[in-house]
XYZ file of C-alpha atoms in Angstrom:
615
model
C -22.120 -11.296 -6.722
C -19.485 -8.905 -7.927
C -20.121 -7.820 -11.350
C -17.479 -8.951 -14.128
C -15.385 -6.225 -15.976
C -16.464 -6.203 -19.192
C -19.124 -9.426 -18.989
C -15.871 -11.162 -18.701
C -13.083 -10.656 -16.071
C -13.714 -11.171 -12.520
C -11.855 -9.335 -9.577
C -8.947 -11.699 -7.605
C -7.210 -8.659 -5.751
C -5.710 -5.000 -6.321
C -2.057 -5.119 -7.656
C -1.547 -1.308 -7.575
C -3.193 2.462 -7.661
C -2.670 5.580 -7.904
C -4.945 8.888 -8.663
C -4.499 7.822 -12.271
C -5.894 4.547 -12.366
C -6.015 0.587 -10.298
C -4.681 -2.374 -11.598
C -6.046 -5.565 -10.690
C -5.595 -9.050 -10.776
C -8.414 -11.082 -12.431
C -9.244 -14.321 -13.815
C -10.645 -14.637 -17.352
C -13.891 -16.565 -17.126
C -14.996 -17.156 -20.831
C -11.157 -18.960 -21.263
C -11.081 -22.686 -19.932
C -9.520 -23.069 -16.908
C -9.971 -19.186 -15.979
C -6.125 -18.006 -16.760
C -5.065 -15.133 -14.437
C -4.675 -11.732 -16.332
C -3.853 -8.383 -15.867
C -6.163 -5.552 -15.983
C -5.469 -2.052 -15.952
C -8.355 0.139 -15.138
C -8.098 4.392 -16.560
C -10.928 6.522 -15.557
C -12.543 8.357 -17.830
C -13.658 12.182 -16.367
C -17.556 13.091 -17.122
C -17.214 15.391 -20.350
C -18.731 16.014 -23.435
C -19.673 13.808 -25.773
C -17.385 15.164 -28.553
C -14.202 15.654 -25.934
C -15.036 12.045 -24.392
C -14.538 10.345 -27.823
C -11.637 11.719 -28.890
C -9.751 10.764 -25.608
C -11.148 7.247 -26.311
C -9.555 7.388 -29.634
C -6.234 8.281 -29.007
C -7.045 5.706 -25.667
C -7.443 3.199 -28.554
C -4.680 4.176 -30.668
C -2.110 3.455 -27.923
C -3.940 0.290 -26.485
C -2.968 -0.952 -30.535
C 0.691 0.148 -30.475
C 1.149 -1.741 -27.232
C -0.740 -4.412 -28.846
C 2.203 -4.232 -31.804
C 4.749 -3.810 -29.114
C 4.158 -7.549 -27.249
C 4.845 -9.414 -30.543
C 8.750 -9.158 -28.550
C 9.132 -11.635 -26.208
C 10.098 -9.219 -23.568
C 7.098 -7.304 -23.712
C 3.545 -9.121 -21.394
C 0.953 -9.878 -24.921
C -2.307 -7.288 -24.429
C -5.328 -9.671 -24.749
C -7.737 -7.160 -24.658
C -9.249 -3.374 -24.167
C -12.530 -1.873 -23.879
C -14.070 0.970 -22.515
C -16.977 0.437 -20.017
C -19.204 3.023 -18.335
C -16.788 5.372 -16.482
C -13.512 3.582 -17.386
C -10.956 2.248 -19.879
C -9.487 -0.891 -19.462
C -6.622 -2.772 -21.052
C -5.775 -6.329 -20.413
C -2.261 -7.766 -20.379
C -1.098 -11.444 -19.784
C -0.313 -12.404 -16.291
C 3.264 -13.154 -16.318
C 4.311 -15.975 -13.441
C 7.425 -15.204 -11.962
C 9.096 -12.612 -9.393
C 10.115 -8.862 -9.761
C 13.711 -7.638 -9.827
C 13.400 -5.766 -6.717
C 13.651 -9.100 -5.431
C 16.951 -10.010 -6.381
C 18.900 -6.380 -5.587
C 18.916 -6.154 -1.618
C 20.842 -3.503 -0.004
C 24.437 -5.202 0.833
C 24.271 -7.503 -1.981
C 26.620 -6.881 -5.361
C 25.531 -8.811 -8.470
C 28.517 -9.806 -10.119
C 29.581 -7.729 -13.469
C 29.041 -10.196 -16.051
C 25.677 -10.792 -14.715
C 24.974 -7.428 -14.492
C 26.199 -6.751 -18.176
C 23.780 -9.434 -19.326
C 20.698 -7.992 -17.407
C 21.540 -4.965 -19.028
C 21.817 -6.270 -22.355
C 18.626 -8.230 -21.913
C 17.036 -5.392 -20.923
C 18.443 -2.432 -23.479
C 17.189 -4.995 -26.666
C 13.563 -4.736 -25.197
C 14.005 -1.278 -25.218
C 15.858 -0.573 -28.714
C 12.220 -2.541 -29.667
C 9.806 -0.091 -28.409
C 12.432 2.627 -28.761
C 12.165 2.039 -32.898
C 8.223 1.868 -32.677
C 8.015 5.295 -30.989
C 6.816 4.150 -27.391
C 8.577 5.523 -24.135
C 8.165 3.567 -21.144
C 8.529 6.256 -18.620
C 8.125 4.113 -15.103
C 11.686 1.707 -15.357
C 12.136 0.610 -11.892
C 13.056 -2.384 -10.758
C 9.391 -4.012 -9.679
C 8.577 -3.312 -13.279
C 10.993 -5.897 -14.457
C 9.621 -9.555 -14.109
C 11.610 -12.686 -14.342
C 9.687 -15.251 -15.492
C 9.301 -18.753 -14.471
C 10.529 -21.162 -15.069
C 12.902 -19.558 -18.034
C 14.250 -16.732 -16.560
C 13.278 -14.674 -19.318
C 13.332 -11.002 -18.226
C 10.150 -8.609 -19.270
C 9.502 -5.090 -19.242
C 5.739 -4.669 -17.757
C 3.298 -1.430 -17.432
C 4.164 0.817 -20.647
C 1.866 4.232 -20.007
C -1.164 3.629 -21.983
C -1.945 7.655 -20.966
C 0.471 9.965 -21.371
C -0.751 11.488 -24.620
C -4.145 11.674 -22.995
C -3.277 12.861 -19.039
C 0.036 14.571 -19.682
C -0.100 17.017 -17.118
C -1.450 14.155 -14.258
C 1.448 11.629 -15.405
C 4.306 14.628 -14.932
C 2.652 15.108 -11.554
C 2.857 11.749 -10.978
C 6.655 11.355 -12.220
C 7.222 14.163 -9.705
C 5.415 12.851 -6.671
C 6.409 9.395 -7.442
C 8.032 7.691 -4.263
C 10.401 6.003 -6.769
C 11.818 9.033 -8.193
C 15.616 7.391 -7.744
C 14.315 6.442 -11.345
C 13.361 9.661 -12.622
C 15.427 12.380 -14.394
C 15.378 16.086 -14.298
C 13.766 16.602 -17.757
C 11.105 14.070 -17.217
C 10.584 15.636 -13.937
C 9.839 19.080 -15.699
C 7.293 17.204 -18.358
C 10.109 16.723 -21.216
C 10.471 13.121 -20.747
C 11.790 11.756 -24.319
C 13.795 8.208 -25.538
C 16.712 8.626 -23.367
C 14.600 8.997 -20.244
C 14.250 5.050 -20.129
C 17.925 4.749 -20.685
C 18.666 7.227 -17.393
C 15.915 4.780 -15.397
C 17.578 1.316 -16.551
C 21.056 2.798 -15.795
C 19.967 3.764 -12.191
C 18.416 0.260 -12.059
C 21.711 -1.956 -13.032
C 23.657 0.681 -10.549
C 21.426 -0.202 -7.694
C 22.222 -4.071 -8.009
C 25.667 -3.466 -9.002
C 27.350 -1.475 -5.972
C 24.352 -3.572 -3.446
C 23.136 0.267 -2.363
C 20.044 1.056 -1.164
C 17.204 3.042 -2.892
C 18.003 5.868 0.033
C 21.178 5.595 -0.010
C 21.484 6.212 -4.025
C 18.653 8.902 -3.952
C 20.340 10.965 -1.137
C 24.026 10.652 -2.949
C 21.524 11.591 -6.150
C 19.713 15.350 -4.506
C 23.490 16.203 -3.483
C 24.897 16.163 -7.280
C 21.634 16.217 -9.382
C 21.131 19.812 -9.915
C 24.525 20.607 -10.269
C 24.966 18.468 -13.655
C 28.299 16.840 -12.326
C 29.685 13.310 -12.912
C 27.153 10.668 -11.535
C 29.525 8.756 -11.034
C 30.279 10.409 -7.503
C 26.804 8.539 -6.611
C 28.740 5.225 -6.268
C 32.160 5.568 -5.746
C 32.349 3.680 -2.617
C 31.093 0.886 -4.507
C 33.053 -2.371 -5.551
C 35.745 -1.841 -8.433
C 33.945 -2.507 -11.554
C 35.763 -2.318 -14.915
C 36.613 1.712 -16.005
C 34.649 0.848 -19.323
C 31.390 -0.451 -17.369
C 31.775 2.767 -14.919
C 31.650 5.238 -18.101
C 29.001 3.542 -20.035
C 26.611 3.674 -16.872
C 28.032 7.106 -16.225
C 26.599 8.193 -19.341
C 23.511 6.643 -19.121
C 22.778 8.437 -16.072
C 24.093 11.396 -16.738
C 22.053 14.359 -15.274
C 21.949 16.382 -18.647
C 20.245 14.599 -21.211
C 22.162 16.432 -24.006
C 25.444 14.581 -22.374
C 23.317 11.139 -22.348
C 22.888 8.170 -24.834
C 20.603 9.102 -27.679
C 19.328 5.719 -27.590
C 19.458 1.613 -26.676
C 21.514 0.854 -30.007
C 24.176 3.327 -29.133
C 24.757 1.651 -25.308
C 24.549 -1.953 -26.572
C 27.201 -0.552 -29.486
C 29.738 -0.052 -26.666
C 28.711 -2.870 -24.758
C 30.157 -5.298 -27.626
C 32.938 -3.097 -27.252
C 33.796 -3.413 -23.398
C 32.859 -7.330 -24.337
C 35.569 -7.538 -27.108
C 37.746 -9.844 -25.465
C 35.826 -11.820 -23.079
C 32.856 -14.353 -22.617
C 29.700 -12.528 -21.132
C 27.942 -16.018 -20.450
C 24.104 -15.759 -19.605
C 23.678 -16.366 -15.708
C 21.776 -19.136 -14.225
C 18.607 -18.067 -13.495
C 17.433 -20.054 -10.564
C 17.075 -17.610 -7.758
C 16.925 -17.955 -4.060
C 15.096 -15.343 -1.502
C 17.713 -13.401 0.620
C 15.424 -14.011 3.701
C 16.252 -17.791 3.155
C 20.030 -17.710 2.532
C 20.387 -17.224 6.211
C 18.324 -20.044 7.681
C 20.600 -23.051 7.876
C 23.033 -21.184 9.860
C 20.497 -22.091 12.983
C 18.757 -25.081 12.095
C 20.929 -27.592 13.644
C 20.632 -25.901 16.825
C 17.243 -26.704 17.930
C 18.435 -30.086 19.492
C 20.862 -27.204 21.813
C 17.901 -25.600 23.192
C 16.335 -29.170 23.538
C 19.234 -30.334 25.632
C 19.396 -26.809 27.817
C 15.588 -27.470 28.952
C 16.066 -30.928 29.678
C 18.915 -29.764 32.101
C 17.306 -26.929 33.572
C 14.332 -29.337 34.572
C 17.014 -32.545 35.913
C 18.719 -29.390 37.752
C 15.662 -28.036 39.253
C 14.062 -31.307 40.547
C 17.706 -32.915 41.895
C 19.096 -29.717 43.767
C 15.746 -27.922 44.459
C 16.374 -24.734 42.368
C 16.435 -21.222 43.926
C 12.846 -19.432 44.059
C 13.723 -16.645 41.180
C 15.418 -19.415 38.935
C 11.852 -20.857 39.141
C 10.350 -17.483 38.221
C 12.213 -17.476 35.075
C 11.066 -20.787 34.287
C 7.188 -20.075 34.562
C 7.911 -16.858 32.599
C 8.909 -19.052 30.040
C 5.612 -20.894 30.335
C 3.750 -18.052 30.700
C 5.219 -16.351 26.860
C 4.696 -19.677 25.381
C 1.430 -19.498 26.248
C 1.050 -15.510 25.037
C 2.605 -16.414 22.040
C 0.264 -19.509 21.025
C -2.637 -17.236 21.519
C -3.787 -19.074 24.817
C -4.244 -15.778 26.751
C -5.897 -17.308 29.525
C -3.303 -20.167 30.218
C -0.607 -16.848 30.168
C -2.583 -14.650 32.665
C -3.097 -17.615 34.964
C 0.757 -18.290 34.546
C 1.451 -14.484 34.985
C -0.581 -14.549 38.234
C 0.795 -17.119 39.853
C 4.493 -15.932 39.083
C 3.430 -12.014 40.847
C 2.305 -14.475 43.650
C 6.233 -14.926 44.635
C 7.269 -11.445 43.079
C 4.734 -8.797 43.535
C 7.199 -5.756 42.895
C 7.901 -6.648 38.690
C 6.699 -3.795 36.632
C 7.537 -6.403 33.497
C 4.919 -9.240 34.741
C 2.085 -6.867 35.107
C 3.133 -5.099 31.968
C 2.768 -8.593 29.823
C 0.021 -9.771 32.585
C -1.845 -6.578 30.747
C -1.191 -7.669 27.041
C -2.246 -10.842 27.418
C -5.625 -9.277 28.810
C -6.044 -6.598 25.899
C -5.866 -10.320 24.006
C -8.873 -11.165 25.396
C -10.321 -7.372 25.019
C -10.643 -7.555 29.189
C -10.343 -3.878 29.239
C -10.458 -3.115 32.615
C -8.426 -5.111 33.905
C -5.829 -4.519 31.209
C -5.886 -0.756 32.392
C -5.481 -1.999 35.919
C -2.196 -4.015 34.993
C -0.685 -1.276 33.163
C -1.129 1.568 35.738
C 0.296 -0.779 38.064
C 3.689 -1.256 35.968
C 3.276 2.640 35.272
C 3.438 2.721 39.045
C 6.363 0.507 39.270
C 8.356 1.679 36.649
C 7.143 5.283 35.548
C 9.692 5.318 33.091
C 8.527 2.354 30.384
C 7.265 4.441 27.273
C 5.762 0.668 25.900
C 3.488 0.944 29.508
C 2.121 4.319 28.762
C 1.628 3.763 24.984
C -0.815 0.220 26.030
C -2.586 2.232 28.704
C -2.885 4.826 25.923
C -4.329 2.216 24.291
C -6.856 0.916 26.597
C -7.964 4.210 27.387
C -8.898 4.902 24.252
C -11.106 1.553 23.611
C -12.785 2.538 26.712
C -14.084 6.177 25.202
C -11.133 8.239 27.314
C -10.012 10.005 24.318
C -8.048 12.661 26.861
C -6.627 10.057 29.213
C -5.330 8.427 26.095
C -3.767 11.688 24.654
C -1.552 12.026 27.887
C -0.765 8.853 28.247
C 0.662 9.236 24.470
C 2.191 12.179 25.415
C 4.207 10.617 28.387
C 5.120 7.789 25.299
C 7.044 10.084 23.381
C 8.413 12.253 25.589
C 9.920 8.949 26.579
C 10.613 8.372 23.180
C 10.817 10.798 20.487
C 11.067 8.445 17.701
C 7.655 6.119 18.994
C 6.174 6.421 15.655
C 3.245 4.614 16.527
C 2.487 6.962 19.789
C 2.443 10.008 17.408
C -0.080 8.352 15.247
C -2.390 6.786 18.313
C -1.975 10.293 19.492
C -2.954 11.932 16.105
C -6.387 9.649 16.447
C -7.150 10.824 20.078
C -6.488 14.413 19.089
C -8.980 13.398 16.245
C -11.404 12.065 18.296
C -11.542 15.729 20.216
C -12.060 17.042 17.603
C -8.315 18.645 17.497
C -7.823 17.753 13.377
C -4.951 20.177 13.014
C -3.105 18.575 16.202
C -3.805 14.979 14.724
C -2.006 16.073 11.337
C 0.437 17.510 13.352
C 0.937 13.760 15.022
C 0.574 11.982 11.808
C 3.672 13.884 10.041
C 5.649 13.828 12.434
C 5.168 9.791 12.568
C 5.831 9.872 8.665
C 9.045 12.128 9.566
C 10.059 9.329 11.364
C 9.404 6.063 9.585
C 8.023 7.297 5.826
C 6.906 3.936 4.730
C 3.805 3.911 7.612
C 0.870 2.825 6.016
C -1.245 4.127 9.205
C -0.165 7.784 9.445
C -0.747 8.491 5.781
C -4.342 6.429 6.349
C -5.341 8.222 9.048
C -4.148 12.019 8.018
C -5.500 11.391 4.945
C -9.356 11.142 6.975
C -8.460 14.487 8.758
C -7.419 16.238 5.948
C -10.538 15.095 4.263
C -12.432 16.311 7.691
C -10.979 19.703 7.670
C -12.127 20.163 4.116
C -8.694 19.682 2.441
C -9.772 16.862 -0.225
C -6.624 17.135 -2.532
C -4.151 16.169 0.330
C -6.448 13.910 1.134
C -6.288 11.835 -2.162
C -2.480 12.223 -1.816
C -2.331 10.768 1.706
C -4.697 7.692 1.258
C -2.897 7.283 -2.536
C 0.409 7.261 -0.083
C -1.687 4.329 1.828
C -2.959 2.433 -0.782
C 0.865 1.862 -2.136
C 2.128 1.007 0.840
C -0.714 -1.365 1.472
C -2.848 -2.208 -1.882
C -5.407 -4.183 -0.205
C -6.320 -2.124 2.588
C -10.042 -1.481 1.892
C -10.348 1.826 4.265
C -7.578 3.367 2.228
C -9.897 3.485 -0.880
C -13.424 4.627 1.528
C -11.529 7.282 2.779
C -9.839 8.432 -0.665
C -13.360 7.895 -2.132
C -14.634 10.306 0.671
C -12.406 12.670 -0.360
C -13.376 12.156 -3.782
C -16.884 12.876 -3.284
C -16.226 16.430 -1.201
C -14.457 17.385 -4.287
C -17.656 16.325 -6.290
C -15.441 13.686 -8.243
C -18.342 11.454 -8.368
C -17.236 8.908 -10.995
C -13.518 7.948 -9.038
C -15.630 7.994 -5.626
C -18.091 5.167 -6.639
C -14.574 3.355 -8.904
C -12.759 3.740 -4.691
C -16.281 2.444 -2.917
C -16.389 -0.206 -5.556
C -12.806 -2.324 -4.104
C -13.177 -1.198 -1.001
C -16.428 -3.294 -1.402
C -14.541 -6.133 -3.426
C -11.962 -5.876 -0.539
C -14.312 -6.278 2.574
C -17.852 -7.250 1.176
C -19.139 -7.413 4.538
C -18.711 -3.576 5.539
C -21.755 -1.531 5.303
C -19.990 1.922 5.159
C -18.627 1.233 2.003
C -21.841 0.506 0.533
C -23.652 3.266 2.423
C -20.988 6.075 0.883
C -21.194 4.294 -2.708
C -25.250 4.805 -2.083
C -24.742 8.664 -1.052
C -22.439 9.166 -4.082
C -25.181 7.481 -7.066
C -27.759 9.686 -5.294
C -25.496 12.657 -6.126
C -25.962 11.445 -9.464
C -29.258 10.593 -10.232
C -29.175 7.004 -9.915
C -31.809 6.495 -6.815
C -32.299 2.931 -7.991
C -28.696 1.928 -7.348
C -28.548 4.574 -3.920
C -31.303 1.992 -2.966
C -30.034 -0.972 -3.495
C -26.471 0.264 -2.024
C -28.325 1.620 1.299
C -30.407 -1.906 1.555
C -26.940 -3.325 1.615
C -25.764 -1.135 4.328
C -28.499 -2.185 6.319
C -28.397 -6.082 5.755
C -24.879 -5.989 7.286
C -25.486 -3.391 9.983
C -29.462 -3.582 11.023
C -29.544 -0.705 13.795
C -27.512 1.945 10.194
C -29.198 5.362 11.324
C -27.996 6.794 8.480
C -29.132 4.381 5.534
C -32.801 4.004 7.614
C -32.768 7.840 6.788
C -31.430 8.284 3.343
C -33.065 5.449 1.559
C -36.185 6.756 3.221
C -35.335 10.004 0.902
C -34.347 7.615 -2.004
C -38.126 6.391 -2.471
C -39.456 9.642 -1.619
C -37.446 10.612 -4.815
C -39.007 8.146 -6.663
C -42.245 8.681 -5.594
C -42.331 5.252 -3.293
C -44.271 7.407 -0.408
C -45.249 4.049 1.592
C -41.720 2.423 1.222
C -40.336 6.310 1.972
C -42.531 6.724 5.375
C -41.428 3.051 6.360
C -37.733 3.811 6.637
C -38.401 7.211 7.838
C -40.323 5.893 10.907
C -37.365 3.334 11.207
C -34.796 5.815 11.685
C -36.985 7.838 14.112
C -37.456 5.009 16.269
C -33.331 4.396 16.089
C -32.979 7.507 16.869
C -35.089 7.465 20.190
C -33.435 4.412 21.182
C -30.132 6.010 20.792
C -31.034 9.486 22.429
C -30.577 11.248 19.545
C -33.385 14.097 19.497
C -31.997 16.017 16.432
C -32.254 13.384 14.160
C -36.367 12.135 15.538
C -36.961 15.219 14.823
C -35.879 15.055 11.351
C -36.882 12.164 10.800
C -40.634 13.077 12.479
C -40.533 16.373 9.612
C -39.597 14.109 6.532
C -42.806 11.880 7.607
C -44.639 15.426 7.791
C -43.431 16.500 4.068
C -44.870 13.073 3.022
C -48.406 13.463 4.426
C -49.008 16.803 2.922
């Protein structure tokens, strides 16, 4: 059973994480009904005593001025903070509702009045904090919640750390993949009041003119340094009102000399522009982009309906050509591929290359509906084939690729890659398939190659950061390892390897304390994985704590009975503690795995620890 943060919280899922710190999800148990919360975790390094509680302190300090801070409506109520063990912890109210990246999608303008209300809504929450001293520094839109059902907008994650971790948190402002947001002084660790101001102005820009996040940070690098108007970001945008364009001219204004000194002095000319007119607040029901679209096409199911009923009446009445009948059991045969009834498809498939024998296609999809089934050979057999009849499919090569490399062909499955991309250039998922055969040659530097080049070409892939992250880590470059699998884990919060691998790279950089913190969701993620507990088990050995290594390795083993590894380590766990019988039992396991698996090295390691034990 997973052990409750603070005797009190237990884990749902990860919302978020970077180097600095996770935030999670969790359910408060000792309230009835167990209301969701939200809990942000801050590791604590391993110092002295006398350095440790003065970070705690000023930890403390700020977890009570946020505490001050949510008596505004706008601002998610902290419930709670402690410290436990290795960490610091604050807890927030869950707030139910949607972010505001939501409701600005590339290509849609929110009208001006509403847009002069969100800002106003949002400039009093900051005028608030402003007046109490507190700096949000991370304004972007996901960090703006609507709530439901009120439509109430709130400001959410205030830094808890920045007068603790300065240096990390104007790394992280720099490396931050939503640096639209960020401006040049904050950038260079001088971030002050007006900072916020510069991130809420790039926010209400964004859903004003409809523009992209790319699109506003590449018009941003070409003026940014330069200190000009930036204005010149948006000027193919929609006409807005001149008095609108200056005030979010100067809010975003490169040089924060030339900026607003504060919220109070923008919502001062706000009245102004609104002298005149109604601003009236918007309605706040909102519907998904994604959905807007759908009704367009609903009424036309009853057209295809019609069309098959046709095609049938045709084919039985007039005796349909042969190859109009190939198209229909094609039909069948994706329908089938598409339920998940591989069988029904290959059966289909086959009897369709009965008539035409000569389609590169029909083997090709013959061949993905085996890999369904994990019928490897014959899979390999139906790609080589459409390789055969149509050497120029990258999608062919890149499956064979594939298959090849399930099979243990880590060099046929590099050229078949390699024939993939040369194909096409832009297969981003070749380069990184590629990147793991190189890997598994032991060719690390050509994987890394691989994996950037897949990032070059589609920078949001979870995978290629994932896996160049592990090679990094293999080639003994832990710090751009943690920055890789940090990469991952935003793209893809609840990927559990993410966090083994960063936790790997962790450990090789002797950062014992964030290892076991990565082991310990990886575990919450995927409970059922030994590695995760056998790396937590090799990290609290590294630190004393053979009780826990044991327990961790015992894990390892429940879920994976023939674990080498943890046979051989927990055998050195009890010889730590002086458990010789319990020591020579898991020794003599892991000698007899390692017959079994021809591995001579290891019986013979395992043979000498038994040695050290009998003398």
């Amino acid at each position: 059973m997973v052990k409750l943060l603070g005797g009190q919280y237990q884990f749902i899922q990860v919302l978020g994480s970077s180097d600095l710190g996770c935030t999670y999800l969790a359910a408060d148990v000792r309230v009835s009904g167990h209301p969701k919360c939200v809990v942000k975790q801050h590791p604590l390094e391993k110092t002295n005593p006398r350095s440790l509680q003065i970070i705690l302190n000023l930890l403390y300090q700020k977890a009570k001025i946020l505490e001050g801070l949510a008596q505004y409506d706008g601002i998610p109520k902290i419930l709670n903070y402690f410290n436990d063990r290795d960490a610091f912890y604050l807890v927030q109210e869950f707030i139910p509702g949607h972010p505001f990246s939501t409701e600005i999608q590339p290509g849609y303008c929110l009208p001006e009045p509403q847009g002069i209300y969100f800002l106003m809504e949002m400039l009093e929450i900051l005028d608030f904090a402003h007046q109490r001293g507190t700096i949000h520094r991370s304004i972007k839109p996901s960090n703006i919640i609507r709530r439901h059902p009120d439509g109430k907008l709130l400001l959410v994650d205030f830094a808890l750390v920045t007068e603790v971790a300065t240096a990390d948190s104007e790394i992280e402002a720099r490396e931050d993949k939503n640096w639209l947001y960020i401006p040049l002084e904050q950038k260079m660790g001088q971030v002050q009041i007006n900072s916020d101001l510069y991130a809420l102005g790039m926010v209400v820009i964004q859903a004003l003119t409809g523009l992209s996040a790319e699109d506003l940070a590449a018009r941003k690098r070409a003026v940014e340094t330069q200190y000009q108007d930036c204005s010149v970001f948006w000027t193919r945008s929609p006409q807005l009102k001149p008095g609108l364009r200056e005030i979010l001219s100067k809010m975003v204004h490169p040089d924060c000399s030339q900026r607003y000194p504060d919220a109070a002095a923008v919502l001062a000319d706000l009245e102004a522009l609104r002298h005149g007119q109604q601003v009236k607040k918007p309605k706040t029901k909102f519907t998904p982009l994604e959905s807007r679209s759908k009704s367009r096409y609903a009424h036309k199911w009853w057209i295809t309906g019609i069309g098959v009923l046709t095609f049938l009446a045709i084919a039985l009445l007039a005796k349909v050509p042969q190859h109009l009948a190939v198209y229909y059991w094609l039909d069948r045969a994706q329908t089938a591929a598409n339920s998940g009834d591989n069988a029904a498809a290959i059966a289909t498939y086959t009897q369709v290359l009965q008539q035409q024998p000569d389609r590169a296609a029909i083997y090709f999809n013959r061949g993905v509906a085996y890999l369904g089934l994990a019928d490897w050979q014959a899979a390999l057999t139906d790609f080589t084939t459409a390789i055969a009849l149509d050497p120029d499919d990258p999608q062919a090569y890149y499956q064979r690729g594939n298959v090849r490399f399930n099979l243990g062909d880590a060099e046929g499955a590099q050229g078949d890659y390699s024939k993939a991309i040369a194909l096409n250039p832009d297969f981003a998922k070749a380069y990184v398939n590629r990147g793991s055969a190189y890997a598994a040659l032991g060719q690390e530097n050509a994987a890394i190659a691989d994996y950037t080049a897949a990032i070059n070409i589609n920078a949001r892939f979870a995978a290629a950061y994932l896996n160049r992250c592990l090679s990094y880590s293999n080639i003994g470059d832990p710090e751009n390892a943690i920055a890789d699998c940090t990469t991952a884990i935003n793209l893809r919060p609840n990927h559990p390897y993410s966090y083994q691998n960063r936790g790997l790279a962790h450990y090789r950089l002797q950062n014992w304390q964030r290892a076991i913190a990565d082991f310990n969701i990886a575990i919450q993620l995927d409970s059922e994985d030994p590695e995760a507990y056998y790396n937590r088990g090799l990290t609290r050995a590294q630190i004393g704590d053979w009780s826990g290594a044991i327990t961790d390795y015992s894990n390892a083993i429940e879920r994976h009975p023939g674990h080498l590894l943890a046979y051989y380590d927990l055998g050195l766990a009890y010889q730590e503690l002086g458990e010789i019988t319990a020591a020579r039992k898991n020794f003599q396991t892991a000698a007899e795995i390692c017959l079994d698996v021809g591995k001579l090295d290891c019986y013979d390691d395992a043979l000498y620890q038994i040695e050290q034990l009998e003398k």
